[in-house]
Coordinates of C-alpha atoms in Angstrom, one line a residue:
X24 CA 100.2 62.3 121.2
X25 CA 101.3 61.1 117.5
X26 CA 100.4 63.5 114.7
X27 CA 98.7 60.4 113.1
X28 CA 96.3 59.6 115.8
X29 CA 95.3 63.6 116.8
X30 CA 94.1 64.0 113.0
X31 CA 92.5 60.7 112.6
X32 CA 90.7 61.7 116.0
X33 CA 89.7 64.7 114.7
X34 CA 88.4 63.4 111.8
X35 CA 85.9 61.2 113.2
X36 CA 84.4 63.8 114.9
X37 CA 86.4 63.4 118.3
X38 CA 86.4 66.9 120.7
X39 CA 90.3 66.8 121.3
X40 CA 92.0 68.3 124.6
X41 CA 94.5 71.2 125.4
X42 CA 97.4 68.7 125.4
X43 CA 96.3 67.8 121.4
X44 CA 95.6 71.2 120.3
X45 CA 99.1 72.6 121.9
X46 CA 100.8 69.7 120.5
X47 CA 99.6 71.0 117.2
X48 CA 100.2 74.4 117.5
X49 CA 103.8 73.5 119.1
X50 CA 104.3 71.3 115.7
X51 CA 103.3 73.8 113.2
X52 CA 105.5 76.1 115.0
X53 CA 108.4 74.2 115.2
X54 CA 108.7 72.3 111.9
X55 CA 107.6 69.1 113.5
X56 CA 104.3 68.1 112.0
X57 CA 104.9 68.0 107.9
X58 CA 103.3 70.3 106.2
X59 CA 100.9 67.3 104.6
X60 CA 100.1 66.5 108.1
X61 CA 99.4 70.4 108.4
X62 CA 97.3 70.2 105.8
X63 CA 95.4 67.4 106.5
X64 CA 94.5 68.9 110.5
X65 CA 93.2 71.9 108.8
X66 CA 91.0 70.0 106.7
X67 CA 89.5 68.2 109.4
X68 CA 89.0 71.2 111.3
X69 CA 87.3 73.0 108.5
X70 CA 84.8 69.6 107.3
X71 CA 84.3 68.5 111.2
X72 CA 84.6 71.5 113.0
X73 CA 85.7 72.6 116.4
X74 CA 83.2 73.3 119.8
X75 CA 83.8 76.4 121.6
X76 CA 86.4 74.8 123.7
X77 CA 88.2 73.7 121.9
X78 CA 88.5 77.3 120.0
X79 CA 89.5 78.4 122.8
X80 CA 92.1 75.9 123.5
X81 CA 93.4 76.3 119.7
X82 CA 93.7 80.1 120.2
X83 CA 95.7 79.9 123.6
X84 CA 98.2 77.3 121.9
X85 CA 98.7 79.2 119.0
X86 CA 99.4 82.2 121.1
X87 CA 101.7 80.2 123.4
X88 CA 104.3 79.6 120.2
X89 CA 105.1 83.2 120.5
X90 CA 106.3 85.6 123.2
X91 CA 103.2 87.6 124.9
X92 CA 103.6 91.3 126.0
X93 CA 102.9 91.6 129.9
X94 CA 100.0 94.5 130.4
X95 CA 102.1 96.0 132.7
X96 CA 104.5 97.2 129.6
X97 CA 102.1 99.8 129.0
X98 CA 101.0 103.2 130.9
X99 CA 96.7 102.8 130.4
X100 CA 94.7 100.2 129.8
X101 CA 95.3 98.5 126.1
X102 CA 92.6 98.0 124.3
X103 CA 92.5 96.8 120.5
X104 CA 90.3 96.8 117.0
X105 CA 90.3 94.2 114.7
X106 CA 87.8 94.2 111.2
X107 CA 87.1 90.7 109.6
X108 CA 88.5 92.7 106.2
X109 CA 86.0 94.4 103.7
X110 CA 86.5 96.9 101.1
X111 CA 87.8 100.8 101.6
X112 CA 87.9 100.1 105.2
X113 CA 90.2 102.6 106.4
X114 CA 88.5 102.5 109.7
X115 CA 92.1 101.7 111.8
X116 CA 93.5 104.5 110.4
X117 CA 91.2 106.7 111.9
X118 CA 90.1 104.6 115.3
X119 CA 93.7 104.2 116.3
X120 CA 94.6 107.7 117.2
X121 CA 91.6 108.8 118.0
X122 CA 91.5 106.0 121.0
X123 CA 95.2 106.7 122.0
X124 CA 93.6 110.3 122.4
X125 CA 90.9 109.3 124.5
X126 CA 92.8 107.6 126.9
X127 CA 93.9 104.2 125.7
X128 CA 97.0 102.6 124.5
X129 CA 96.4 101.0 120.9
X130 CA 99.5 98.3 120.2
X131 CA 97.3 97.2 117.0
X132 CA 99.1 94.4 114.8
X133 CA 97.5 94.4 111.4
X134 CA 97.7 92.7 108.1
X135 CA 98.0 93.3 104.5
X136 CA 95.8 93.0 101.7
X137 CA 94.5 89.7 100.8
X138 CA 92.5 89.3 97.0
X139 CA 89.7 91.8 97.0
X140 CA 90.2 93.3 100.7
X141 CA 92.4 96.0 101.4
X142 CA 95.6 95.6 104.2
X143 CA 96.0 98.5 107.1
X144 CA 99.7 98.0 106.5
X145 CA 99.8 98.6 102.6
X146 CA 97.9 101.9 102.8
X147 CA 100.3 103.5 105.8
X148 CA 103.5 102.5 103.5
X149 CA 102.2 104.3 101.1
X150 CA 103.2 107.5 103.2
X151 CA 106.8 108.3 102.3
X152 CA 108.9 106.4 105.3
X153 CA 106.6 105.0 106.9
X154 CA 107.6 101.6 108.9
X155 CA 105.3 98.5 109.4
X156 CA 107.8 96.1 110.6
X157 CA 108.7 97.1 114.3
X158 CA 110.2 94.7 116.7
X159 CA 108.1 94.0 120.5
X160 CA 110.6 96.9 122.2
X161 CA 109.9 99.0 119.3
X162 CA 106.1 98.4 119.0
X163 CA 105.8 98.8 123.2
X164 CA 108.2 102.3 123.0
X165 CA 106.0 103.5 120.2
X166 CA 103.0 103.1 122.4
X167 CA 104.5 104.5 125.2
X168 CA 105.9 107.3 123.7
X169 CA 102.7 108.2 121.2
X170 CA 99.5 105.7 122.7
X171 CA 99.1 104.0 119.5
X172 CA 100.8 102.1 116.8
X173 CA 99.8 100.1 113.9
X174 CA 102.8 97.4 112.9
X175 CA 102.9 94.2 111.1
X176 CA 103.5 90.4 113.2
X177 CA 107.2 90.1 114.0
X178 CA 108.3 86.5 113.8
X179 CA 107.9 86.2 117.7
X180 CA 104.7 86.6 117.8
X181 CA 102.3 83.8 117.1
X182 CA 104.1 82.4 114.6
X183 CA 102.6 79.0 114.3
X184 CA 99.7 81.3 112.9
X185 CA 102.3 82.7 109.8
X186 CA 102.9 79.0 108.9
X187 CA 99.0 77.6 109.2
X188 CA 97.8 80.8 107.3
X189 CA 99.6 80.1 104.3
X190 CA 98.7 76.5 104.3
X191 CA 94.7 77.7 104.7
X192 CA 95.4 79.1 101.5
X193 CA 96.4 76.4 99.3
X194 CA 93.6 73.6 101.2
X195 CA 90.8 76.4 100.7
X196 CA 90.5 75.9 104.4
X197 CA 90.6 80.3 104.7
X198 CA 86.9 80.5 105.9
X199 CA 86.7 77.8 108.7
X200 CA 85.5 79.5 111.8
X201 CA 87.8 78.4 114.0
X202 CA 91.0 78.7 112.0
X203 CA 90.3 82.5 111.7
X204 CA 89.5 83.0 115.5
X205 CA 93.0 80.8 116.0
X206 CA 94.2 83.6 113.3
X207 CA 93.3 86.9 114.9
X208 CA 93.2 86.0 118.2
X209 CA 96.5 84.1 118.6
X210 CA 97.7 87.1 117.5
X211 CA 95.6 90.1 119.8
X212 CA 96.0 87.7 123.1
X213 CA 100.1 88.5 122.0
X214 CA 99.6 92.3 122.3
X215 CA 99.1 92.7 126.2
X216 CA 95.6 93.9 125.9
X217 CA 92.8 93.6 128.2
X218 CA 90.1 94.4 126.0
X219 CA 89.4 94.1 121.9
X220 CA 86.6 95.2 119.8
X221 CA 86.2 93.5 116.8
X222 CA 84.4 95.1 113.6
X223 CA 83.0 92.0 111.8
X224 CA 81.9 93.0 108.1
X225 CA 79.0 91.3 106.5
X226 CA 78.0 91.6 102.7
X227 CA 79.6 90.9 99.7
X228 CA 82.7 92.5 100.3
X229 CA 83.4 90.5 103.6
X230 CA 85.1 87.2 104.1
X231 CA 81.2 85.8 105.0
X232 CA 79.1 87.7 102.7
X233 CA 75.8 86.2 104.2
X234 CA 74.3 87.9 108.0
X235 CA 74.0 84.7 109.7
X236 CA 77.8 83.6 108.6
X237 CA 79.1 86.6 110.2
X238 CA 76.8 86.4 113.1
X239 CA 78.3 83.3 113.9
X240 CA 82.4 84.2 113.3
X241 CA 81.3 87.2 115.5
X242 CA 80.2 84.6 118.1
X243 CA 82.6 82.5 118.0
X244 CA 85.4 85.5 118.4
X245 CA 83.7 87.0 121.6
X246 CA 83.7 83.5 123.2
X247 CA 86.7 82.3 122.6
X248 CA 88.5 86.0 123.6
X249 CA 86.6 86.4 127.0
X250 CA 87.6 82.5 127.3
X251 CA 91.3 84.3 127.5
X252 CA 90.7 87.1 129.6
X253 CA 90.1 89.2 127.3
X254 CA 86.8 91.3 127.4
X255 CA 85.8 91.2 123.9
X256 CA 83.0 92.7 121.9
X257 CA 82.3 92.3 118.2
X258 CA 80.4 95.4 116.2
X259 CA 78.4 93.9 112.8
X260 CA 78.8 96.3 110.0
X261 CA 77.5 96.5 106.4
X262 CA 80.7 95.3 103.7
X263 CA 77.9 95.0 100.4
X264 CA 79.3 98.8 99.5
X265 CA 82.7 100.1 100.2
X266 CA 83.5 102.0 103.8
X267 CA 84.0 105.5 102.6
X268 CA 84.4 106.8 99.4
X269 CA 87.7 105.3 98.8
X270 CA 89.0 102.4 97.8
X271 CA 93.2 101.9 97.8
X272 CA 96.1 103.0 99.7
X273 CA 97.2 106.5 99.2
X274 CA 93.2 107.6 98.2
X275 CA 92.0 106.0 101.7
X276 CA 95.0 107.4 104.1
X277 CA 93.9 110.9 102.4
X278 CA 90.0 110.3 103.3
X279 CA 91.1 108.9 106.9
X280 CA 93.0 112.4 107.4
X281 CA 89.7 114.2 106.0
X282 CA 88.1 112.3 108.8
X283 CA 90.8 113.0 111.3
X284 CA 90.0 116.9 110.6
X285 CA 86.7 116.5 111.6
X286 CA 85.4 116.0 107.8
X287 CA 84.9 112.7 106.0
X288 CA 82.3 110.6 104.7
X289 CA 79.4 109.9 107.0
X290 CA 80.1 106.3 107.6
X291 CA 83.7 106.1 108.1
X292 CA 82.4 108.8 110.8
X293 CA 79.9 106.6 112.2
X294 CA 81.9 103.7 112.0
X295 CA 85.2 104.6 113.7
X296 CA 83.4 106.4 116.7
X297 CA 81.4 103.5 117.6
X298 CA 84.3 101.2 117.5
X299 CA 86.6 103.6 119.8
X300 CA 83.5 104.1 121.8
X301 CA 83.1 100.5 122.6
X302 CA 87.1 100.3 123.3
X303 CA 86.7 103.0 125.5
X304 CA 83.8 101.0 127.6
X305 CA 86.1 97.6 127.2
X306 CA 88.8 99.8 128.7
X307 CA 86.7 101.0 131.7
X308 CA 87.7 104.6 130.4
X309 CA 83.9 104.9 129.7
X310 CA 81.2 103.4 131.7
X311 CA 78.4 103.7 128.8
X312 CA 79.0 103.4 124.8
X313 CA 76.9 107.4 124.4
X314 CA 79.3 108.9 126.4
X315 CA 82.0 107.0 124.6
X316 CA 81.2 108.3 121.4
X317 CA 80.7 111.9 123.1
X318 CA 84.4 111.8 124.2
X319 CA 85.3 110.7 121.1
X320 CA 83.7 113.5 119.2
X321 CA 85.3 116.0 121.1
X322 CA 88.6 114.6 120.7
X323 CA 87.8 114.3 117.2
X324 CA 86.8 118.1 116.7
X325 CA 89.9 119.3 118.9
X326 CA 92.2 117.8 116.3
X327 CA 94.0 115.2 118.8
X328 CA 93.4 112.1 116.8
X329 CA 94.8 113.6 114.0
X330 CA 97.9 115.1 116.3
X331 CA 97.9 111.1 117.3
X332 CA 98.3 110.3 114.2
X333 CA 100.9 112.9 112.9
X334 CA 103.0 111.7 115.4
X335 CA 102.4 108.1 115.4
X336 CA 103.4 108.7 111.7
X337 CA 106.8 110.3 112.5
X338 CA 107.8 107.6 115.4
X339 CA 107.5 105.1 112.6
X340 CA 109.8 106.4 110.1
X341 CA 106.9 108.5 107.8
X342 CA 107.1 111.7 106.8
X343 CA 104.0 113.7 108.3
X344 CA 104.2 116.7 106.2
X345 CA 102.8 114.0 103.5
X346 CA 99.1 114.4 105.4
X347 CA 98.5 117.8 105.3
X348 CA 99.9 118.8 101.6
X349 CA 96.6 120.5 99.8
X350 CA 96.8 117.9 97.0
X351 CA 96.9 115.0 99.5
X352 CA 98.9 112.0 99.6
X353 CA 97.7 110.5 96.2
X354 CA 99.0 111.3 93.1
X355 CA 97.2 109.3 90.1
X356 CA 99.4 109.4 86.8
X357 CA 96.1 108.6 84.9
X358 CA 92.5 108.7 85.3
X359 CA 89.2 107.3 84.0
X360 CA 85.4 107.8 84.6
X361 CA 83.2 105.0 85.2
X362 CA 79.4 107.0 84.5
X363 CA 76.1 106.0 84.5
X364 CA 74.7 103.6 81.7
X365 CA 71.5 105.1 82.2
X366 CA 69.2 107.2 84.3
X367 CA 67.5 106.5 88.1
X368 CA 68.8 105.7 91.4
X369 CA 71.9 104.1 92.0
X370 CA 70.4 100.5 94.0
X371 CA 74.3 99.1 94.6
X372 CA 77.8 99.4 94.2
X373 CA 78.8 96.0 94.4
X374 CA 81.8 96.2 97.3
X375 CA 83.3 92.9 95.9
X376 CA 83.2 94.5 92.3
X377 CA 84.5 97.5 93.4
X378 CA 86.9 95.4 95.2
X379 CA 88.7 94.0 92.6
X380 CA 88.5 97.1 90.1
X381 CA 90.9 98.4 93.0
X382 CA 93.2 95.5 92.8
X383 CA 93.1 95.3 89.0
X384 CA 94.4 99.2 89.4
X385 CA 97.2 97.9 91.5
X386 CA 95.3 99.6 94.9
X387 CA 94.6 96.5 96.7
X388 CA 96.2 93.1 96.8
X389 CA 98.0 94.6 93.8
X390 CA 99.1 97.6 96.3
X391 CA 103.0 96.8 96.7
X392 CA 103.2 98.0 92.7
X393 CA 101.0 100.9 92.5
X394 CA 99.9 102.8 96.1
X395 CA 98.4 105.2 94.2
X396 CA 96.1 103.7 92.2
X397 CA 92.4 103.4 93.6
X398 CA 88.5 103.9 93.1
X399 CA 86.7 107.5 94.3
X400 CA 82.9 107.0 94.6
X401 CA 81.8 109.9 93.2
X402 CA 78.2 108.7 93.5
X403 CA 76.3 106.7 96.2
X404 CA 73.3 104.5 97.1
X405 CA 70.7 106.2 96.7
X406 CA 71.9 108.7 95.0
X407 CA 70.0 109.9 91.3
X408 CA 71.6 110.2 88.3
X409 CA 71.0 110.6 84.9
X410 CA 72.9 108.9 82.0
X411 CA 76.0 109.9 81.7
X412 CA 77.0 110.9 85.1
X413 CA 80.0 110.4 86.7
X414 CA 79.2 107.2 89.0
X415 CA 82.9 106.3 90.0
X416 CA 86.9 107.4 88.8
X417 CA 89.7 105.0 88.3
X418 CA 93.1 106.4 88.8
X419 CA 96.2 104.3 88.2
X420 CA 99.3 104.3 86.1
X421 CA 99.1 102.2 83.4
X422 CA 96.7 102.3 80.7
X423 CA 95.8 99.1 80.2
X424 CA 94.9 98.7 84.0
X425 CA 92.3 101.3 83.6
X426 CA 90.1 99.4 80.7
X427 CA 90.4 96.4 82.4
X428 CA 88.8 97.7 85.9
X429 CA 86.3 99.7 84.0
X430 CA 85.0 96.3 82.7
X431 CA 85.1 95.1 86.7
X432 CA 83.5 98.3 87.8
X433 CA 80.6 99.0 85.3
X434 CA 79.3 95.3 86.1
X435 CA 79.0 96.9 90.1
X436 CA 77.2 99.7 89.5
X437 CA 73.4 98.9 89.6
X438 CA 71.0 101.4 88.5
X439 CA 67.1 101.1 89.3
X440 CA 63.6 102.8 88.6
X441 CA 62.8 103.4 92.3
X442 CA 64.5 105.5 95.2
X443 CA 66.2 102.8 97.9
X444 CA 67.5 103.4 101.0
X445 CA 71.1 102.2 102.0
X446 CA 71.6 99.8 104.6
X447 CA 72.6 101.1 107.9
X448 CA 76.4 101.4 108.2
X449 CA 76.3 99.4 111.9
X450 CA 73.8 96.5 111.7
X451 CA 74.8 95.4 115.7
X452 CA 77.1 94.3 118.2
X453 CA 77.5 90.9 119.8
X454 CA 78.8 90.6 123.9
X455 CA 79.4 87.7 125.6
X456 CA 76.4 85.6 126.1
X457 CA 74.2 88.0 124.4
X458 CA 73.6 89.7 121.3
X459 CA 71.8 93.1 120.6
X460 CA 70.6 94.9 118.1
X461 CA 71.4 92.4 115.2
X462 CA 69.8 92.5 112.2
X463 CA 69.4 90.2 109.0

């Protein structure tokens, strides 16, 4: 089919076929389709939208520009975790090892950070060494050899996805439903998995900041990966505050670590074992998701994540003393304290604020200038406080940095007369066709 007719069919509303959608995947790949012609297919996608066939097919073409890793290149069943993005989610840092530990392999391709969201692969370079780019031998033998490891997309895999993605950027096309299930999934389908749990964030700090909006992504990612083969399950968890207490790269390896050791702030906690305790289910190592998250506890509290990790560390270049030094990987040049404008109970901390006070430091998007610049919550919903408290610390380099994400950070502290209650950490998961436990 010409490029002409499969955009003009898509945008009259036309439901096109596995032929069309590999043709376009095939054509973004190969240089084929111009990049207007790109651009316009995108649009049309994102104003018309796509039914849950053709996601599927869209996913499966994508995936098809790349070379796909067999399952039987790995030793246990390979199971993956995938978050939609949020703020001072460190949670791969921690669920990665501690899954490898449990008794899966973990071949995780992540992704960097992206505006107000942080990227798994800035925070580990900001351990001395440490290697994201690994080639398909390199990424399987690091599996093999350790049961985990978290690397960036090497040209062979998926790359019609590298040259789409940059084009959703500049058409605003980056939150169509179906371009980020052809996104994520082109790529997991690549990793020779059989199962992938997928931590979709809701709340102001997440790619959809309304329930229903990530209801439906989460939907529309379980279908279209059990479509694959792939038995897929999506976890909905709160973004409207930061995960953790962090938020950058060195300050949130050092808090994953903390949590490695068994310590750690309670939701990162909560988080990560539900999410290797569903992997552990998807991976048949588990029959139920309790005794999931039992195994994972007492892997946790034996210290084998963390010997995961310290090794997974080493195999890719990094220097693993780095961890375990009692000052911790960060090391701020300067520091500021945000505190409170006035007295009563902290009501929010704004995770999109917060966010972007990190990137203005240079500890998000910013992250390839300053890894150890960040935000430490020093305070949290729910907490009181009484004017003049230290609500949250700013560390960075520069100077003028700090003044300018004080401004960002003061507007996402909000202060009330009444005691609140934070939302719960994990608002529910979605399986394929059901959903339990959601809430709005």
């Amino acid at each position: 089919m010409a490029a002409v007719e499969i955009i003009a069919g898509k945008r009259k509303g036309q439901a096109l076929g596995r032929k069309a959608w590999l043709e376009f995947a095939d054509s973004a790949a190969s240089g084929a389709w111009s990049d207007s012609q790109l651009a316009a297919m995108l649009m049309a996608i994102a104003l018309v939208g796509l039914d849950e066939r053709e996601t599927g097919w869209l996913v499966e073409a994508m995936a098809q520009t790349g070379i796909r890793i067999s399952a039987d290149r790995f030793d246990r069943p390979a199971v993956d975790k995938h978050s939609t993005g949020g703020v001072g989610d460190k949670a791969s840092l921690v669920v990665a090892p501690l899954a490898s530990a449990c008794g899966l392999d973990v071949p995780m391709i992540s992704g960097r950070s992206l505006g107000h969201t942080g990227g798994t692969l800035d925070k580990l370079e900001s351990i001395p060494g440490f290697r994201v780019t690994l080639s398909i031998e390199e990424l399987i033998a690091s599996v093999r050899e350790v049961g985990c490891a978290i690397c960036s997309a090497s040209e062979e895999i998926a790359p019609a996805d590298s040259v789409l993605y940059s084009l959703r950027d500049a058409t605003a096309t980056v939150d169509s439903i179906p371009l980020i299930c052809g996104s994520i999934l082109s790529k997991k389908l690549s990793e020779g998995i059989s199962g992938l749990v997928l931590d979709v964030k809701c709340g102001s700090g997440a790619v959809f900041p309304r329930v229903q909006q990530s209801r439906d992504l989460a939907r529309a990612l379980v279908a279209s990966g059990e479509a694959a083969g792939v038995s897929t399950v999506a976890v909905l968890s709160d973004m409207d505050v930061p995960l953790g207490r962090t938020v950058g790269n060195a300050v949130e390896v050092d808090e994953a670590v903390d949590c490695l050791k068994g310590g750690g702030p309670g939701d990162l906690r909560e988080l990560s074992l539900e999410l290797v305790a569903r992997m552990l289910v998807s991976g048949g190592v588990c029959g139920e998701v309790e005794t999931g998250i039992a195994r994972a506890v007492t892997a946790l509290e034996a210290g084998l994540g963390m010997e995961r990790f310290e090794r997974m560390v080493e195999i890719q270049g990094g220097d693993p003393r780095a961890l375990t030094e009692a000052s911790g990987l960060a090391r701020p040049g300067r520091e500021l304290v945000v505190r409170a404008s006035r007295g009563g109970w902290i009501c929010g901390l704004d995770a999109l604020g917060i966010g972007r006070a990190a990137a203005i430091l240079g500890g998000g998007a910013g992250g390839m200038d300053d890894r150890h610049a960040g935000v430490r919550l020093l305070a949290v919903v729910g907490d009181d406080v009484e004017k003049g408290d230290e609500v949250l610390k700013l560390q960075a380099r520069d100077e003028t940095r700090l003044r300018a994400a004080m401004r960002v950070a003061l507007a996402a502290i909000t202060i009330g007369n009444q005691p609140v209650v934070s939302r719960k950490t994990v608002l529910g998961t979605i399986e394929a066709g059901s959903h339990r436990g959601e809430s709005s």
